[in-house]
Short mmCIF file of C-alpha atoms and ligand atoms in Angstrom, two decimals:
data_model
loop_
_atom_site.label_atom_id
_atom_site.label_comp_id
_atom_site.label_asym_id
_atom_site.label_seq_id
_atom_site.Cartn_x
_atom_site.Cartn_y
_atom_site.Cartn_z
CA UNK A 11 15.95 -16.38 -2.36
CA UNK A 12 14.75 -13.00 -3.62
CA UNK A 13 11.60 -11.90 -1.80
CA UNK A 14 9.63 -8.69 -2.46
CA UNK A 15 6.62 -8.23 -0.16
CA UNK A 16 4.93 -5.08 -1.54
CA UNK A 17 3.52 -4.71 -5.06
CA UNK A 18 0.50 -2.97 -6.57
CA UNK A 19 -1.54 -3.92 -9.63
CA UNK A 20 -4.43 -2.40 -11.56
CA UNK A 21 -6.68 -3.67 -8.74
CA UNK A 22 -5.54 -0.39 -7.14
CA UNK A 23 -3.00 2.09 -8.51
CA UNK A 24 -0.34 -0.11 -10.13
CA UNK A 25 -0.09 -0.25 -13.90
CA UNK A 26 0.43 -4.03 -14.35
CA UNK A 27 -2.68 -6.23 -14.36
CA UNK A 28 -2.83 -8.81 -11.55
CA UNK A 29 -2.42 -11.45 -14.26
CA UNK A 30 0.93 -9.88 -15.21
CA UNK A 31 2.44 -9.77 -11.71
CA UNK A 32 3.81 -13.31 -11.70
CA UNK A 33 5.58 -12.84 -15.03
CA UNK A 34 6.96 -9.49 -13.89
CA UNK A 35 8.26 -11.14 -10.72
CA UNK A 36 9.92 -13.86 -12.71
CA UNK A 37 11.51 -11.32 -15.07
CA UNK A 38 12.83 -9.48 -12.00
CA UNK A 39 14.42 -12.70 -10.75
CA UNK A 40 12.11 -12.96 -7.72
CA UNK A 41 11.24 -16.21 -5.97
CA UNK A 42 8.48 -14.62 -3.89
CA UNK A 43 6.20 -11.64 -4.55
CA UNK A 44 3.32 -10.28 -2.47
CA UNK A 45 0.28 -8.63 -4.04
CA UNK A 46 -0.65 -5.70 -1.79
CA UNK A 47 -3.21 -3.46 -3.43
CA UNK A 48 -4.75 -0.57 -1.53
CA UNK A 49 -7.81 -1.62 0.48
CA UNK A 50 -8.70 -4.54 -1.78
CA UNK A 51 -8.03 -8.22 -2.33
CA UNK A 52 -9.59 -7.93 -5.80
CA UNK A 53 -6.40 -8.99 -7.61
CA UNK A 54 -5.68 -12.17 -5.65
CA UNK A 55 -7.51 -14.67 -7.85
CA UNK A 56 -6.06 -13.51 -11.18
CA UNK A 57 -2.56 -13.17 -9.76
CA UNK A 58 -2.74 -16.71 -8.36
CA UNK A 59 -4.26 -18.20 -11.53
CA UNK A 60 -1.51 -16.79 -13.75
CA UNK A 61 1.57 -17.56 -11.63
CA UNK A 62 4.49 -18.93 -13.62
CA UNK A 63 6.47 -21.88 -12.25
CA UNK A 64 9.10 -20.90 -9.72
CA UNK A 65 7.30 -17.84 -8.35
CA UNK A 66 5.46 -17.95 -5.01
CA UNK A 67 2.62 -15.47 -4.41
CA UNK A 68 1.88 -14.05 -0.96
CA UNK A 69 -1.72 -12.79 -0.85
CA UNK A 70 -1.79 -9.43 0.87
CA UNK A 71 -3.29 -5.96 1.11
CA UNK A 72 -2.14 -2.42 1.95
CA UNK A 73 -4.75 -0.97 4.27
CA UNK A 74 -5.26 2.79 4.55
CA UNK A 75 -5.39 3.98 8.11
CA UNK A 76 -5.36 7.19 10.15
CA UNK A 77 -3.95 7.86 13.60
CA UNK A 78 -4.67 11.32 14.99
CA UNK A 79 -5.11 12.73 11.48
CA UNK A 80 -1.85 11.20 10.19
CA UNK A 81 -2.19 8.82 7.25
CA UNK A 82 -0.55 5.42 7.70
CA UNK A 83 -0.45 2.28 5.57
CA UNK A 84 -0.53 -1.21 7.06
CA UNK A 85 0.38 -4.30 5.07
CA UNK A 86 -1.61 -7.41 5.87
CA UNK A 87 -0.54 -10.86 4.65
CA UNK A 88 -2.01 -14.35 4.58
CA UNK A 89 -5.32 -13.50 6.27
CA UNK A 90 -8.77 -14.89 5.52
CA UNK A 91 -10.45 -12.28 3.29
CA UNK A 92 -13.86 -13.72 4.15
CA UNK A 93 -13.80 -12.13 7.62
CA UNK A 94 -16.92 -9.94 7.55
CA UNK A 95 -15.72 -7.08 9.69
CA UNK A 96 -12.43 -6.82 7.83
CA UNK A 97 -14.21 -6.93 4.46
CA UNK A 98 -16.63 -4.25 5.69
CA UNK A 99 -13.82 -1.93 6.77
CA UNK A 100 -12.01 -2.32 3.45
CA UNK A 101 -15.27 -1.74 1.58
CA UNK A 102 -16.08 1.35 3.61
CA UNK A 103 -12.65 2.83 2.82
CA UNK A 104 -12.95 2.01 -0.89
CA UNK A 105 -16.44 3.52 -1.01
CA UNK A 106 -15.36 6.74 0.69
CA UNK A 107 -12.41 7.12 -1.68
CA UNK A 108 -14.90 7.88 -4.48
CA UNK A 109 -16.48 11.10 -3.11
CA UNK A 110 -13.05 12.07 -1.81
CA UNK A 111 -11.45 11.78 -5.25
CA UNK A 112 -14.42 13.60 -6.80
CA UNK A 113 -13.99 16.45 -4.33
CA UNK A 114 -10.28 16.65 -5.16
CA UNK A 115 -11.14 16.84 -8.87
CA UNK A 116 -13.71 19.57 -8.14
CA UNK A 117 -11.10 21.58 -6.23
CA UNK A 118 -8.44 21.06 -8.90
CA UNK A 119 -10.80 22.04 -11.71
CA UNK A 120 -11.91 25.07 -9.65
CA UNK A 121 -8.26 26.12 -9.40
CA UNK A 122 -7.88 25.89 -13.17
CA UNK A 123 -6.36 22.43 -13.61
CA UNK A 124 -7.56 20.59 -16.71
CA UNK A 125 -9.16 17.47 -15.24
CA UNK A 126 -12.66 15.96 -15.04
CA UNK A 127 -14.10 13.11 -12.99
CA UNK A 128 -14.85 11.16 -16.19
CA UNK A 129 -11.17 11.33 -17.15
CA UNK A 130 -10.18 9.99 -13.73
CA UNK A 131 -12.64 7.12 -14.10
CA UNK A 132 -11.15 6.35 -17.51
CA UNK A 133 -7.72 6.03 -15.90
CA UNK A 134 -8.99 3.98 -12.97
CA UNK A 135 -11.49 1.59 -14.54
CA UNK A 136 -14.59 0.38 -12.75
CA UNK A 137 -13.05 -2.27 -10.46
CA UNK A 138 -9.97 -0.61 -8.98
CA UNK A 139 -9.58 1.20 -5.67
CA UNK A 140 -9.51 4.82 -6.82
CA UNK A 141 -6.69 7.03 -5.57
CA UNK A 142 -4.66 10.12 -6.25
CA UNK A 143 -2.46 8.25 -8.77
CA UNK A 144 -5.50 8.00 -11.06
CA UNK A 145 -6.04 11.75 -10.78
CA UNK A 146 -2.34 12.12 -11.56
CA UNK A 147 -2.76 9.93 -14.64
CA UNK A 148 -5.59 12.13 -15.90
CA UNK A 149 -3.40 15.22 -15.39
CA UNK A 150 -0.58 13.48 -17.30
CA UNK A 151 -2.96 12.51 -20.12
CA UNK A 152 -4.00 16.16 -20.36
CA UNK A 153 -0.39 17.32 -20.52
CA UNK A 154 -0.63 19.23 -17.23
CA UNK A 155 2.28 17.36 -15.59
CA UNK A 156 4.89 15.00 -17.07
CA UNK A 157 4.37 12.10 -14.66
CA UNK A 158 2.82 10.94 -11.38
CA UNK A 159 5.83 12.11 -9.38
CA UNK A 160 5.37 15.68 -10.61
CA UNK A 161 1.66 15.55 -9.77
CA UNK A 162 2.46 14.37 -6.22
CA UNK A 163 5.17 16.99 -5.78
CA UNK A 164 2.60 19.65 -6.75
CA UNK A 165 -1.21 19.71 -6.82
CA UNK A 166 -1.75 16.25 -5.27
CA UNK A 167 0.64 16.57 -2.32
CA UNK A 168 -0.73 15.91 1.16
CA UNK A 169 -0.17 19.57 2.06
CA UNK A 170 -1.84 20.91 -1.11
CA UNK A 171 -5.10 22.90 -0.76
CA UNK A 172 -6.63 20.39 -3.19
CA UNK A 173 -5.93 17.47 -0.86
CA UNK A 174 -8.99 15.84 0.71
CA UNK A 175 -8.94 13.07 3.30
CA UNK A 176 -10.98 9.88 3.14
CA UNK A 177 -12.35 7.51 5.73
CA UNK A 178 -9.81 5.04 7.07
CA UNK A 179 -9.89 2.97 10.27
CA UNK A 180 -7.46 3.40 13.13
CA UNK A 181 -4.33 1.24 12.84
CA UNK A 182 -5.04 -0.66 16.06
CA UNK A 183 -8.37 -1.79 14.63
CA UNK A 184 -6.74 -3.04 11.43
CA UNK A 185 -4.10 -4.96 13.36
CA UNK A 186 -6.88 -6.55 15.43
CA UNK A 187 -8.97 -7.50 12.41
CA UNK A 188 -6.14 -8.92 10.30
CA UNK A 189 -4.70 -10.81 13.26
CA UNK A 190 -8.12 -12.26 14.03
CA UNK A 191 -8.43 -13.29 10.38
CA UNK A 192 -5.23 -15.32 10.76
CA UNK A 193 -2.92 -12.79 9.10
CA UNK A 194 0.24 -10.91 9.99
CA UNK A 195 0.71 -7.13 9.79
CA UNK A 196 3.61 -4.87 8.81
CA UNK A 197 3.68 -1.09 9.07
CA UNK A 198 4.45 0.08 5.50
CA UNK A 199 7.09 2.79 4.92
CA UNK A 200 6.82 4.22 8.46
CA UNK A 201 9.48 6.85 7.76
CA UNK A 202 8.38 8.13 4.34
CA UNK A 203 8.34 11.76 5.49
CA UNK A 204 8.67 13.31 2.02
CA UNK A 205 5.08 12.25 1.39
CA UNK A 206 3.75 14.00 4.46
CA UNK A 207 3.75 13.80 8.23
CA UNK A 208 4.89 10.50 9.73
CA UNK A 209 3.95 9.09 13.13
CA UNK A 210 6.16 9.24 16.24
CA UNK A 211 7.86 6.24 17.78
CA UNK A 212 5.23 6.04 20.53
CA UNK A 213 2.55 5.25 17.91
CA UNK A 214 4.75 2.40 16.67
CA UNK A 215 5.21 1.21 20.25
CA UNK A 216 1.42 1.23 20.65
CA UNK A 217 1.08 -0.87 17.52
CA UNK A 218 3.66 -3.31 18.84
CA UNK A 219 1.50 -3.70 21.97
CA UNK A 220 -1.55 -4.18 19.71
CA UNK A 221 0.23 -7.11 18.06
CA UNK A 222 1.73 -5.77 14.84
CA UNK A 223 4.28 -8.19 13.40
CA UNK A 224 6.85 -6.03 11.66
CA UNK A 225 8.15 -2.77 10.20
CA UNK A 226 8.92 -2.23 6.52
CA UNK A 227 12.37 -0.73 7.06
CA UNK A 228 13.98 -1.17 3.63
CA UNK A 229 11.75 0.92 1.37
CA UNK A 230 12.69 3.23 -1.53
CA UNK A 231 11.35 6.27 0.37
CA UNK A 232 13.63 5.67 3.38
CA UNK A 233 17.08 7.20 3.47
CA UNK A 234 19.90 5.38 5.30
CA UNK A 235 19.48 7.30 8.59
CA UNK A 236 15.76 6.49 8.66
CA UNK A 237 16.49 2.81 8.05
CA UNK A 238 19.00 2.73 10.91
CA UNK A 239 16.58 4.41 13.30
CA UNK A 240 13.69 2.08 12.35
CA UNK A 241 15.90 -1.02 12.53
CA UNK A 242 16.86 -0.03 16.07
CA UNK A 243 13.24 0.60 17.02
CA UNK A 244 12.15 -2.76 15.60
CA UNK A 245 14.85 -4.44 17.68
CA UNK A 246 13.71 -2.67 20.85
CA UNK A 247 10.07 -3.57 20.22
CA UNK A 248 10.68 -7.15 19.09
CA UNK A 249 9.31 -6.55 15.59
CA UNK A 250 10.38 -8.23 12.35
CA UNK A 251 12.11 -6.10 9.71
CA UNK A 252 11.01 -6.37 6.09
CA UNK A 253 12.13 -4.81 2.83
CA UNK A 254 10.07 -4.30 -0.33
CA UNK A 255 9.92 -2.24 -3.49
CA UNK A 256 6.34 -0.88 -3.27
CA UNK A 257 6.21 -1.58 -7.01
CA UNK A 258 3.60 0.39 -8.98
CA UNK A 259 4.60 -0.61 -12.53
CA UNK A 260 5.15 2.53 -14.60
CA UNK A 261 3.60 4.59 -11.78
CA UNK A 262 6.81 4.85 -9.76
CA UNK A 263 10.49 4.66 -10.68
CA UNK A 264 11.47 1.63 -8.57
CA UNK A 265 11.43 -1.81 -10.24
CA UNK A 266 10.19 -5.03 -8.62
CA UNK A 267 12.92 -6.40 -6.38
CA UNK A 268 14.40 -2.95 -5.68
CA UNK A 269 14.29 -3.85 -1.96
CA UNK A 270 14.11 -7.35 -0.48
CA UNK A 271 13.11 -9.24 2.68
CA UNK A 272 15.51 -11.83 4.03
CA UNK A 273 14.44 -15.50 3.81
CA UNK A 274 14.43 -16.06 7.60
CA UNK A 275 12.04 -13.15 8.12
CA UNK A 276 9.80 -14.36 5.30
CA UNK A 277 9.71 -17.86 6.83
CA UNK A 278 8.77 -16.32 10.19
CA UNK A 279 5.91 -14.31 8.67
CA UNK A 280 4.55 -17.42 6.93
CA UNK A 281 4.92 -19.48 10.11
CA UNK A 282 2.96 -16.94 12.16
CA UNK A 283 0.06 -16.71 9.69
CA UNK A 284 -2.86 -19.13 9.52
CA UNK A 285 -5.58 -17.42 7.47
CA UNK A 286 -4.27 -18.32 4.01
CA UNK A 287 -1.32 -20.17 2.57
CA UNK A 288 1.14 -18.89 0.00
CA UNK A 289 0.36 -19.83 -3.61
CA UNK A 290 2.60 -21.65 -6.09
CA UNK A 291 1.94 -22.61 -9.70
P1 AMP B 476 -4.12 7.99 -1.99
O1 AMP B 476 -4.17 6.61 -1.39
O2 AMP B 476 -5.24 8.20 -2.94
O3 AMP B 476 -4.02 9.08 -0.97
O4 AMP B 476 -2.78 8.05 -2.85
C1 AMP B 476 -1.58 7.61 -2.29
C2 AMP B 476 -0.91 6.69 -3.29
O5 AMP B 476 -0.14 7.47 -4.17
C3 AMP B 476 0.06 5.69 -2.67
O6 AMP B 476 -0.14 4.45 -3.29
C4 AMP B 476 1.40 6.09 -3.07
O7 AMP B 476 2.19 4.98 -3.41
C5 AMP B 476 1.15 6.91 -4.31
N1 AMP B 476 2.16 7.96 -4.36
C6 AMP B 476 2.57 8.75 -3.35
N2 AMP B 476 3.55 9.58 -3.74
C7 AMP B 476 3.77 9.28 -5.06
C8 AMP B 476 4.68 9.78 -6.04
N3 AMP B 476 5.54 10.76 -5.75
N4 AMP B 476 4.64 9.24 -7.27
C9 AMP B 476 3.77 8.28 -7.57
N5 AMP B 476 2.89 7.77 -6.67
C10 AMP B 476 2.88 8.26 -5.44
ZN1 ZN B 477 -0.16 2.99 -4.32
FE1 FE B 478 1.78 2.92 0.90
FE1 FE B 479 2.14 0.67 -1.57
#
């Protein structure tokens, strides 16, 4: 079984429509794919409706979070999206991403970069969770940078003067809400330090006490030493270990299925969740 538990669509900052995810998974030889857009479940229905035979969909989300000023991403799977408090938190984050992205565009334009808010909206569309990748796409369209990666290495980097934060709940709160909604939680790319500051092991230990289910150890942004360290930590803390591509379509180099979760771990995640079931055609 080939299982990839982290993929984005145009409901956030991926480039494949939710209706194209199932076919992309099938083309990549996957048996199981999770839809995990940033701070939204907006792609679930279309992704489920368009699943080809032989592909199982895991409904999920990648929730933005901050702990002591450090940005973290938490994957939630198989939860009930109707939970009011959870829906409110996701909505609050999505809403605050708009003035945040506008402020980044204002700063970039003020520094001489060719980009307008209208151009970012054109890249993003009206339904998607807006993020820096859409600003990157506008910069690419204007010929300022060749691709998203170059935009993130430069003007959009976390340490850039044009970077602006947005509202995001504390990780403990997200773990509580998703668990209460019947879901399971996995800390996404905990060691992706090239993107910015990562949290210390004690934060991960706190999350384990708060009931987090697993760590995404096998991720394209983790080098071998990081994977070994995180695998050891997961063992010490009794957490499951997952692997996933963090697929963004044309927005990132890695293809679907670039990293995988083993079938026993997948079965354990499904067994521990009660808010939603996996979807098959
Ligand atoms: P934001 O949530 O608006 O702060 O933007 C972060 C998003 O940008 C995450 O989805 C990342 O996957 C994406 N991202 C981070 N670094 C890169 C990169 N080098 N190339 C493309 N996308 C990136
Ligand atoms: Zn993303
Ligand atoms: Fe992420
Ligand atoms: Fe992601």
